[in-house]
Amino acid sequence: MEIDYKKELQNAAKNMIFVHDPDLLIKMMVRMIVNKARIAHASFFLHDKRKDGYLLTVSKGSLGKKIPLDLVRIDKDDVLIRFFRSHMSRFLFGREVLLYSEAKSALKNSKIKQEVKQQLAHVLYQMELLESLVCIPSYFRDELLGILLLGKKNNGKNFVDEELDFFAALNSNVTMAVRNAQLFKELGFELDRKHQLFVRTTIALAAAIEAKDHYTHGHTTRVTNLSLEIAREISQKNKGGFDAKFLENLHIASLLHDIGKIGVPEHILNKRHELTVGERNRIKEHPMIGVNILKPIKELEGSVLGVRYHHERFDGKGYPDGLRGEQIPLIASIISVADSFDAMSTDRPYRSALPKDDAINEIGHLSGRQFCPRIADTLLKLCKEGKI
Amino acid sequence: MEIDYKKELQNAAKNMIFVHDPDLLIKMMVRMIVNKARIAHASFFLHDKRKDGYLLTVSKGSLGKKIPLDLVRIDKDDVLIRFFRSHMSRFLFGREVLLYSEAKSALKNSKIKQEVKQQLAHVLYQMELLESLVCIPSYFRDELLGILLLGKKNNGKNFVDEELDFFAALNSNVTMAVRNAQLFKELGFELDRKHQLFVRTTIALAAAIEAKDHYTHGHTTRVTNLSLEIAREISQKNKGGFDAKFLENLHIASLLHDIGKIGVPEHILNKRHELTVGERNRIKEHPMIGVNILKPIKELEGSVLGVRYHHERFDGKGYPDGLRGEQIPLIASIISVADSFDAMSTDRPYRSALPKDDAINEIGHLSGRQFCPRIADTLLKLCKEGKI
């Protein structure tokens, strides 16, 4: 059956632009070539920037097993690479595609310099090792991005020009798509790095601020871990669960929930004796101080809810706004339970730590009064299952 | 002259994948169609997510002037849009492309329902307003991404199938490229937002920490602005100048240069009388406290140099390491000048502010002793030019 190469190319181009994984793109191309043109085997060596070599990325057909292991990576100084990097194929044969048969004939051509023939002989030896009859280089601008190697056809016939043109055109399309995919991947990595930088800087600054309050060493980290653990548990119970944005907001809100303490004088935070009413009121200002610090950052408005309301109580007797029940944003209810549990289980200036079991009982006891019952239950469940 | 449409398509696909601007892509396509097929005018309406309408993105040829202004945007409920959103063209004519002539004939076709004919008549009226003989919809999956409208050919002849196939294939390729470009753009915006979030959060937390030190209100912001101003000035004088990474590092380092003061007791920072040697030494710890806070964040290592060395002196008599001259990283030398200039020009617990001219003179006087002459000179120049 005749193959409509034009149509195949059109379809391939359409399918490939949204594949943002270079390896998968190459796999698609190699599979297509092997299947459509019925070739014994094909493989692709892709340039690896970090290693500055060409790595066997895809191998289809019988070649995979036969490639000597030390050839799975082709060095950038290898004769085959240098041959294509210097565009020798175009120079000798008028096209980028290199045919084994053509190269073999060239060795007998008296017009070709001895020096070039020597290089060509090395290239041929390399092609024999790789059992390849055709080499198709992938150029992006002036860089050699990779090489596609094809074995013999299953029917033993020679490759015809129409086929070679199709392979070259397809390979050229794939080269573009691969470069596009690489750019996408790099942008994705960049985004990830930026997110990590944001989170780590927030952690470092929150930890520095926490260090002012001598009695809360490690508190922020523990509250953050526990809040996320509670959220994950709720997510698992409910289909769909929380979206990534909620978890990100919770993460940042837990890290920053006590940020407002920076506005409370050190001598009050670290006082060893009972606080006066005035001092207590100064401490109660910390959620709103935190809100004021973070208010200018629009992207954090979801997190700010957690900072503002983490001292509200389910029965409406909390602060700063006296919200009650479902009025309290979920993000704040989660932090409230995690924060109180950690406070109960560590020493404070005015009392020593409760044993873990007692702290858990206390949370259960205050469920529906201080705490949202749904969150308190989740904490109890996590504890029962030995997860905290 | 015959046009090799296959080759044109191949070239277009190659050229388009790295154009990451949707409008430019559409412009390239429209220009190509108008020029190759010699069409009087062509235009493209692209779906706009935020406005949920179709905006005239490109108009080439004489149409641009003639389009009534209220038609520059086509509503999502417009008859033309509904026609293509419901794939009526494929249903009625067996292909997505809609020809004015074909639609006109359909009005006389007794097999077509009256209701459909009515809709078709509206579509035809819309095409007349837009002086279009051909409409080619752009679908991405099931969404109608846009519509390409073509006027009559310059030679007055009818469009032939080969041309229409070419337009449709090209339009389909461009649709993919546009979607790809949109994704790229979105990822770019996302990256930008993340960077802004990082910077703003750092600013907010740095400001909160600075607020502990009653005498330095606004100091961080002023030092940051001045540091960046100095760097830009140096950049302009030197070809090439600083790379974006250096400026980003300087930005963050200026914001965080005094972060270590969080580890110095409030009563020392805010003491109204002269400090004892012991108290002075506590304050001198702040660069290294800052380093320890930021050390875990590998991406900030360039900025940490500024935090660590911003109290070094050109003559080697600074702290914490007593570096001298060119040993001091440039980033730190810049912050040092900006920091000292701002300190001199504002009130401090132990002395009142110097007038600006005196502060500038003092910087000049200490050039080569406390300050790197190159940076001090730059500050003097900025002041002379009235830029600070």
CSV table of C-alpha atoms in Angstrom, one decimal, chain A residues 6 9-10 14 17-18 20 140-141 169 172-173 176-177 179-180 183-184 187-188 190-191 193-198 200-202 204-205 208-209 212 248 256 259 262 264-266 293-294 297 299-300, chain B residues 6 9-10 14 17-18 20 140-141 169 172-173 176-177 179-180 183-184 187-188 190-191 193-198 200-202 204-205 208-209 212 248 256 259 262 264-266 293-294 297 299-300:
chain,number,residue,atom,x,y,z
A,6,LYS,CA,2.2,14.6,2.8
A,9,LEU,CA,3.6,14.8,7.8
A,10,GLN,CA,0.6,17.1,8.4
A,14,LYS,CA,-0.4,18.5,14.5
A,17,ILE,CA,3.2,20.6,18.9
A,18,PHE,CA,1.5,19.8,22.3
A,20,HIS,CA,6.2,18.8,25.7
A,140,PHE,CA,18.6,23.6,15.0
A,141,ARG,CA,20.1,26.8,13.7
A,169,ALA,CA,11.1,16.5,6.6
A,172,SER,CA,13.2,18.5,10.7
A,173,ASN,CA,9.7,18.9,12.1
A,176,MET,CA,11.6,22.0,16.0
A,177,ALA,CA,9.1,20.3,18.3
A,179,ARG,CA,13.5,22.3,20.8
A,180,ASN,CA,10.1,23.8,21.6
A,183,LEU,CA,12.1,25.4,26.0
A,184,PHE,CA,8.9,24.5,27.7
A,187,LEU,CA,10.5,27.4,31.6
A,188,GLY,CA,8.8,24.8,33.8
A,190,GLU,CA,12.5,27.9,36.1
A,191,LEU,CA,9.0,28.3,37.5
A,193,ARG,CA,12.9,27.1,41.0
A,194,LYS,CA,11.2,30.4,41.6
A,195,HIS,CA,8.5,28.8,43.7
A,196,GLN,CA,11.1,27.0,45.8
A,197,LEU,CA,13.0,30.3,46.2
A,198,PHE,CA,9.8,32.0,47.4
A,200,ARG,CA,12.5,28.8,51.2
A,201,THR,CA,12.9,32.5,51.7
A,202,THR,CA,9.6,32.7,53.5
A,204,ALA,CA,14.0,31.4,56.5
A,205,LEU,CA,12.5,34.8,57.4
A,208,ALA,CA,14.3,34.3,62.0
A,209,ILE,CA,11.3,36.1,63.4
A,212,LYS,CA,12.8,36.2,68.8
A,248,GLU,CA,-0.2,26.4,48.7
A,256,LEU,CA,3.5,33.1,58.5
A,259,ILE,CA,4.5,36.8,61.7
A,262,ILE,CA,7.4,40.8,65.3
A,264,VAL,CA,5.0,42.6,70.0
A,265,PRO,CA,7.8,43.7,72.4
A,266,GLU,CA,10.3,41.0,73.2
A,293,ILE,CA,2.4,43.2,57.0
A,294,LEU,CA,1.1,40.9,54.3
A,297,ILE,CA,0.8,41.4,48.6
A,299,GLU,CA,-1.4,37.1,45.7
A,300,LEU,CA,-1.3,36.3,49.4
B,6,LYS,CA,3.4,21.7,0.1
B,9,LEU,CA,3.4,24.7,4.4
B,10,GLN,CA,6.6,23.0,5.4
B,14,LYS,CA,9.3,25.6,10.6
B,17,ILE,CA,7.1,27.1,16.1
B,18,PHE,CA,9.5,29.6,17.6
B,20,HIS,CA,5.8,32.9,20.8
B,140,PHE,CA,-8.4,23.7,19.0
B,141,ARG,CA,-9.9,20.5,20.3
B,169,ALA,CA,-4.0,23.3,6.4
B,172,SER,CA,-4.8,24.5,11.2
B,173,ASN,CA,-1.0,24.7,11.7
B,176,MET,CA,-1.6,24.9,16.9
B,177,ALA,CA,1.2,27.4,16.9
B,179,ARG,CA,-2.2,27.8,21.1
B,180,ASN,CA,1.5,26.8,21.8
B,183,LEU,CA,0.7,28.5,26.6
B,184,PHE,CA,4.2,29.9,26.5
B,187,LEU,CA,3.9,30.2,31.5
B,188,GLY,CA,5.9,33.5,31.2
B,190,GLU,CA,3.2,32.7,35.7
B,191,LEU,CA,6.9,33.0,36.1
B,193,ARG,CA,3.9,36.6,39.0
B,194,LYS,CA,5.9,34.1,41.0
B,195,HIS,CA,8.9,36.4,40.9
B,196,GLN,CA,6.8,39.4,42.0
B,197,LEU,CA,5.4,37.3,44.8
B,198,PHE,CA,8.9,36.4,46.0
B,200,ARG,CA,7.0,41.5,47.5
B,201,THR,CA,7.0,38.9,50.3
B,202,THR,CA,10.7,39.6,50.9
B,204,ALA,CA,7.1,42.9,53.4
B,205,LEU,CA,9.1,40.7,55.8
B,208,ALA,CA,8.5,44.1,59.3
B,209,ILE,CA,11.9,43.3,60.7
B,212,LYS,CA,11.8,46.7,65.2
B,248,GLU,CA,18.4,40.7,40.9
B,256,LEU,CA,17.9,41.9,53.2
B,259,ILE,CA,18.0,41.1,58.2
B,262,ILE,CA,16.5,40.5,64.1
B,264,VAL,CA,20.2,41.8,68.1
B,265,PRO,CA,18.2,42.7,71.2
B,266,GLU,CA,15.7,45.5,70.8
B,293,ILE,CA,19.4,33.0,58.2
B,294,LEU,CA,19.9,33.0,54.4
B,297,ILE,CA,18.8,29.1,50.4
B,299,GLU,CA,19.7,30.4,45.1
B,300,LEU,CA,20.5,33.4,47.3
